[in-house]
PDB file of C-alpha atoms in Angstrom:
ATOM      1  CA  MET A  25     -43.781   2.175   3.639  1.00 44.00           C
ATOM      2  CA  SER A  26     -45.498   4.938   1.718  1.00 47.00           C
ATOM      3  CA  ASN A  27     -45.946   4.868  -2.012  1.00 52.00           C
ATOM      4  CA  LEU A  28     -43.143   6.978  -3.497  1.00 55.00           C
ATOM      5  CA  GLY A  29     -44.060   6.396  -7.117  1.00 66.00           C
ATOM      6  CA  PHE A  30     -40.398   5.619  -7.878  1.00 65.00           C
ATOM      7  CA  ASP A  31     -39.631   4.938 -11.518  1.00 70.00           C
ATOM      8  CA  PHE A  32     -36.972   2.246 -11.761  1.00 66.00           C
ATOM      9  CA  THR A  33     -34.994   3.751 -14.674  1.00 72.00           C
ATOM     10  CA  PHE A  34     -31.259   3.621 -15.051  1.00 67.00           C
ATOM     11  CA  GLU A  35     -31.013   7.423 -14.565  1.00 74.00           C
ATOM     12  CA  ASN A  36     -33.034   7.254 -11.275  1.00 72.00           C
ATOM     13  CA  ILE A  37     -30.898   4.365 -10.003  1.00 72.00           C
ATOM     14  CA  GLU A  38     -27.790   6.385 -10.889  1.00 74.00           C
ATOM     15  CA  LYS A  39     -29.200   9.306  -8.830  1.00 77.00           C
ATOM     16  CA  LEU A  40     -29.686   6.961  -5.877  1.00 73.00           C
ATOM     17  CA  ALA A  41     -26.044   5.835  -6.275  1.00 74.00           C
ATOM     18  CA  ASP A  42     -24.958   9.488  -6.278  1.00 76.00           C
ATOM     19  CA  VAL A  43     -26.934  10.157  -3.140  1.00 75.00           C
ATOM     20  CA  MET A  44     -25.289   7.178  -1.457  1.00 74.00           C
ATOM     21  CA  LYS A  45     -21.899   8.477  -2.379  1.00 75.00           C
ATOM     22  CA  ASP A  46     -22.629  12.117  -1.328  1.00 76.00           C
ATOM     23  CA  LYS A  47     -24.147  11.044   2.000  1.00 74.00           C
ATOM     24  CA  GLU A  48     -21.604   8.243   2.531  1.00 74.00           C
ATOM     25  CA  LEU A  49     -24.375   5.693   2.939  1.00 74.00           C
ATOM     26  CA  THR A  50     -23.739   1.956   2.699  1.00 75.00           C
ATOM     27  CA  GLU A  51     -27.183   0.756   1.731  1.00 76.00           C
ATOM     28  CA  ILE A  52     -30.448   2.040   0.274  1.00 74.00           C
ATOM     29  CA  SER A  53     -33.598  -0.033  -0.433  1.00 75.00           C
ATOM     30  CA  ILE A  54     -36.534   1.124  -2.601  1.00 74.00           C
ATOM     31  CA  GLU A  55     -39.718  -0.925  -2.965  1.00 75.00           C
ATOM     32  CA  GLU A  56     -42.481  -0.211  -5.496  1.00 72.00           C
ATOM     33  CA  GLY A  57     -45.231  -2.822  -5.648  1.00 70.00           C
ATOM     34  CA  GLU A  58     -43.475  -6.187  -6.185  1.00 71.00           C
ATOM     35  CA  VAL A  59     -40.248  -4.566  -7.379  1.00 70.00           C
ATOM     36  CA  LYS A  60     -37.557  -3.961  -4.816  1.00 71.00           C
ATOM     37  CA  VAL A  61     -34.049  -2.560  -5.450  1.00 72.00           C
ATOM     38  CA  THR A  62     -31.343  -2.592  -2.819  1.00 74.00           C
ATOM     39  CA  LEU A  63     -28.120  -0.717  -3.452  1.00 72.00           C
ATOM     40  CA  LYS A  64     -25.183  -1.699  -1.305  1.00 72.00           C
ATOM     41  CA  ASN A  65     -21.818  -0.082  -1.234  1.00 68.00           C
ATOM     42  CA  ASP A  66     -19.332  -2.581   0.237  1.00 62.00           C
ATOM     43  CA  ARG A  67     -16.405  -0.912  -1.507  1.00 57.00           C
ATOM     44  CA  LYS A  68     -14.032   1.609  -0.189  1.00 52.00           C
ATOM     45  CA  GLY A  69     -13.346   4.565  -2.375  1.00 50.00           C
ATOM     46  CA  PRO A  70     -15.393   5.827  -5.380  1.00 50.00           C
ATOM     47  CA  PRO A  71     -17.590   3.504  -7.380  1.00 49.00           C
ATOM     48  CA  PRO A  72     -16.188   2.265 -10.813  1.00 49.00           C
ATOM     49  CA  MET A  73     -16.811   4.515 -13.718  1.00 48.00           C
ATOM     50  CA  MET A  74     -18.747   3.549 -16.846  1.00 46.00           C
ATOM     51  CA  GLY A  75     -18.831   6.057 -19.672  1.00 49.00           C
ATOM     52  CA  GLY A  76     -18.043   8.959 -17.320  1.00 50.00           C
ATOM     53  CA  ALA A  77     -20.924   8.210 -14.949  1.00 49.00           C
ATOM     54  CA  PRO A  78     -20.917   6.074 -11.820  1.00 49.00           C
ATOM     55  CA  MET A  79     -22.278   2.567 -12.321  1.00 46.00           C
ATOM     56  CA  PRO A  80     -25.457   1.891 -10.260  1.00 48.00           C
ATOM     57  CA  MET A  81     -24.546   0.130  -7.059  1.00 46.00           C
ATOM     58  CA  GLN A  82     -26.792  -2.876  -7.633  1.00 44.00           C
ATOM     59  CA  ALA A  83     -24.790  -3.691 -10.831  1.00 42.00           C
ATOM     60  CA  MET A  84     -21.622  -4.320  -8.840  1.00 41.00           C
ATOM     61  CA  PRO A  85     -21.257  -7.836  -7.569  1.00 41.00           C
ATOM     62  CA  SER A  86     -20.623  -8.187  -3.896  1.00 39.00           C
ATOM     63  CA  MET A  87     -17.050  -9.277  -3.599  1.00 39.00           C
ATOM     64  CA  GLN A  88     -15.401 -10.454  -0.390  1.00 39.00           C
ATOM     65  CA  THR A  89     -11.714  -9.733  -0.320  1.00 41.00           C
ATOM     66  CA  ASN A  90      -9.099 -10.340   2.285  1.00 43.00           C
ATOM     67  CA  PRO A  91      -7.437  -7.133   3.593  1.00 43.00           C
ATOM     68  CA  PRO A  92      -4.080  -6.390   2.115  1.00 44.00           C
ATOM     69  CA  VAL A  93      -1.171  -7.739   4.168  1.00 42.00           C
ATOM     70  CA  SER A  94       1.301  -5.081   5.062  1.00 39.00           C
ATOM     71  CA  PRO A  95       4.847  -5.803   6.112  1.00 40.00           C
ATOM     72  CA  ALA A  96       5.356  -5.875   9.820  1.00 39.00           C
ATOM     73  CA  ILE A  97       7.696  -3.205  10.999  1.00 40.00           C
ATOM     74  CA  ASN A  98       8.880  -5.176  14.038  1.00 38.00           C
ATOM     75  CA  ALA A  99       9.068  -8.490  12.193  1.00 39.00           C
ATOM     76  CA  PRO A 100      11.888 -10.883  13.118  1.00 42.00           C
ATOM     77  CA  ILE A 101      15.142 -10.111  11.346  1.00 44.00           C
ATOM     78  CA  GLU A 102      15.153 -11.706   7.917  1.00 43.00           C
ATOM     79  CA  MET A 103      17.659 -14.524   7.368  1.00 44.00           C
ATOM     80  CA  SER A 104      19.950 -14.824   4.398  1.00 44.00           C
ATOM     81  CA  LYS A 105      20.047 -18.109   2.435  1.00 44.00           C
ATOM     82  CA  SER A 106      22.117 -19.688   5.214  1.00 44.00           C
ATOM     83  CA  SER A 107      20.393 -20.772   8.404  1.00 41.00           C
ATOM     84  CA  GLU A 108      22.878 -19.063  10.715  1.00 48.00           C
ATOM     85  CA  GLU A 109      21.475 -16.878  13.526  1.00 54.00           C
ATOM     86  CA  VAL A 110      21.752 -13.134  13.121  1.00 59.00           C
ATOM     87  CA  SER A 111      21.606 -10.679  15.994  1.00 80.00           C
ATOM     88  CA  GLY A 112      21.933  -6.883  16.022  1.00 89.00           C
ATOM     89  CA  THR A 113      20.004  -3.868  14.980  1.00 92.00           C
ATOM     90  CA  ALA A 114      17.957  -4.223  11.821  1.00 93.00           C
ATOM     91  CA  VAL A 115      18.160  -1.297   9.404  1.00 94.00           C
ATOM     92  CA  LYS A 116      14.760  -1.119   7.684  1.00 94.00           C
ATOM     93  CA  ALA A 117      13.653   0.734   4.602  1.00 94.00           C
ATOM     94  CA  PRO A 118      11.730   3.906   5.783  1.00 94.00           C
ATOM     95  CA  ILE A 119       9.885   4.159   2.489  1.00 92.00           C
ATOM     96  CA  VAL A 120       9.310   2.164  -0.741  1.00 93.00           C
ATOM     97  CA  GLY A 121      12.029   2.622  -3.303  1.00 94.00           C
ATOM     98  CA  THR A 122      15.138   1.282  -5.129  1.00 95.00           C
ATOM     99  CA  TYR A 123      18.227   0.392  -3.098  1.00 96.00           C
ATOM    100  CA  TYR A 124      21.687   1.732  -4.164  1.00 95.00           C
ATOM    101  CA  SER A 125      24.799   0.807  -2.169  1.00 94.00           C
ATOM    102  CA  LYS A 126      26.951   3.586  -3.720  1.00 94.00           C
ATOM    103  CA  PRO A 127      26.561   7.317  -4.625  1.00 93.00           C
ATOM    104  CA  ARG A 128      27.501   6.670  -8.315  1.00 92.00           C
ATOM    105  CA  PRO A 129      27.807   3.527 -10.379  1.00 91.00           C
ATOM    106  CA  ASP A 130      31.661   3.963 -10.568  1.00 94.00           C
ATOM    107  CA  ALA A 131      32.041   4.719  -6.834  1.00 93.00           C
ATOM    108  CA  ALA A 132      32.806   2.487  -3.874  1.00 94.00           C
ATOM    109  CA  PRO A 133      29.841   1.367  -1.753  1.00 95.00           C
ATOM    110  CA  PHE A 134      28.988   3.417   1.320  1.00 95.00           C
ATOM    111  CA  VAL A 135      29.363   0.289   3.480  1.00 95.00           C
ATOM    112  CA  THR A 136      30.234  -3.392   3.079  1.00 95.00           C
ATOM    113  CA  VAL A 137      29.928  -6.321   5.448  1.00 95.00           C
ATOM    114  CA  GLY A 138      32.500  -5.572   8.183  1.00 94.00           C
ATOM    115  CA  SER A 139      32.336  -1.812   7.831  1.00 94.00           C
ATOM    116  CA  LYS A 140      32.397   0.144  11.085  1.00 96.00           C
ATOM    117  CA  VAL A 141      29.670   2.804  11.183  1.00 95.00           C
ATOM    118  CA  SER A 142      28.794   5.622  13.505  1.00 94.00           C
ATOM    119  CA  LYS A 143      25.431   7.110  14.093  1.00 93.00           C
ATOM    120  CA  GLY A 144      24.724   9.428  11.197  1.00 93.00           C
ATOM    121  CA  ASP A 145      26.986   7.732   8.623  1.00 94.00           C
ATOM    122  CA  VAL A 146      25.256   7.183   5.199  1.00 94.00           C
ATOM    123  CA  LEU A 147      24.505   3.460   4.728  1.00 95.00           C
ATOM    124  CA  TYR A 148      22.783   3.542   1.317  1.00 96.00           C
ATOM    125  CA  ILE A 149      20.625   5.494  -1.039  1.00 94.00           C
ATOM    126  CA  LEU A 150      16.894   4.811  -1.439  1.00 94.00           C
ATOM    127  CA  GLU A 151      15.491   6.261  -4.708  1.00 93.00           C
ATOM    128  CA  THR A 152      11.814   7.120  -4.519  1.00 90.00           C
ATOM    129  CA  MET A 153      10.085   8.977  -7.296  1.00 89.00           C
ATOM    130  CA  LYS A 154      13.413  10.175  -8.830  1.00 88.00           C
ATOM    131  CA  VAL A 155      14.529  11.541  -5.414  1.00 91.00           C
ATOM    132  CA  MET A 156      17.678  10.145  -3.942  1.00 91.00           C
ATOM    133  CA  ASN A 157      17.275   9.701  -0.153  1.00 92.00           C
ATOM    134  CA  GLU A 158      20.426   9.073   1.896  1.00 93.00           C
ATOM    135  CA  ILE A 159      19.662   6.630   4.704  1.00 94.00           C
ATOM    136  CA  SER A 160      21.926   7.001   7.734  1.00 93.00           C
ATOM    137  CA  ALA A 161      22.903   4.743  10.572  1.00 93.00           C
ATOM    138  CA  GLU A 162      20.825   5.190  13.757  1.00 92.00           C
ATOM    139  CA  CYS A 163      23.509   3.563  15.938  1.00 93.00           C
ATOM    140  CA  ASP A 164      27.221   2.760  16.133  1.00 94.00           C
ATOM    141  CA  GLY A 165      28.432  -0.705  15.166  1.00 95.00           C
ATOM    142  CA  VAL A 166      29.661  -3.034  12.429  1.00 95.00           C
ATOM    143  CA  VAL A 167      27.687  -4.003   9.367  1.00 95.00           C
ATOM    144  CA  SER A 168      27.230  -7.765   9.791  1.00 95.00           C
ATOM    145  CA  LYS A 169      24.782  -8.548   7.019  1.00 95.00           C
ATOM    146  CA  ILE A 170      23.453  -6.814   3.843  1.00 95.00           C
ATOM    147  CA  LEU A 171      20.338  -8.535   2.822  1.00 96.00           C
ATOM    148  CA  VAL A 172      19.615  -6.819  -0.524  1.00 95.00           C
ATOM    149  CA  ASN A 173      21.421  -6.163  -3.822  1.00 94.00           C
ATOM    150  CA  ASP A 174      22.041  -2.972  -5.818  1.00 94.00           C
ATOM    151  CA  GLY A 175      18.859  -2.086  -7.819  1.00 93.00           C
ATOM    152  CA  ASP A 176      16.511  -4.172  -5.627  1.00 95.00           C
ATOM    153  CA  SER A 177      12.986  -2.736  -4.987  1.00 94.00           C
ATOM    154  CA  LEU A 178      12.450  -2.347  -1.291  1.00 94.00           C
ATOM    155  CA  GLU A 179       9.153  -2.425   0.556  1.00 94.00           C
ATOM    156  CA  TYR A 180       8.354  -0.201   3.462  1.00 92.00           C
ATOM    157  CA  GLY A 181       9.740  -1.771   6.612  1.00 93.00           C
ATOM    158  CA  GLN A 182      11.874  -4.345   4.761  1.00 94.00           C
ATOM    159  CA  THR A 183      15.143  -5.214   6.573  1.00 95.00           C
ATOM    160  CA  VAL A 184      18.045  -3.981   4.461  1.00 95.00           C
ATOM    161  CA  MET A 185      21.024  -4.763   6.685  1.00 95.00           C
ATOM    162  CA  ILE A 186      22.065  -5.721  10.195  1.00 95.00           C
ATOM    163  CA  ILE A 187      24.385  -3.620  12.377  1.00 94.00           C
ATOM    164  CA  SER A 188      25.953  -5.496  15.286  1.00 92.00           C
TER     165      SER A 188
END
């Protein structure tokens, strides 16, 4: 390795961190005499900010994290508190939001257990970012289970009801 005459100042290390970010590098090592600095970027996304400037990469401790667990879209149908078997078509939340069974607080629910539904009938409203999304049936059948309550927060892919 040739002698670069690198000055190990905070500003120079910040510049190296910026180069790593701009060039999308994961590691840089600089050695000057007996001093060696290795910057590693194990993080996804921008480095944390400190006073408006990126922190030098060597100041970040290496953290090992488990990847986030996302809900399985084709997961087995969720069971209610009883242990009875449920069969039918699972109606899943297409987006994250708040579940509402009726169009207005003083109105009747769109469907209840035992309601006959046809493809295209509104089953419930899912509020996301102040937008009310009507969720429709994708098949004909009878509502056999409703697994959530009014006002519940739904996750993407969460089973909301079963149509038999």
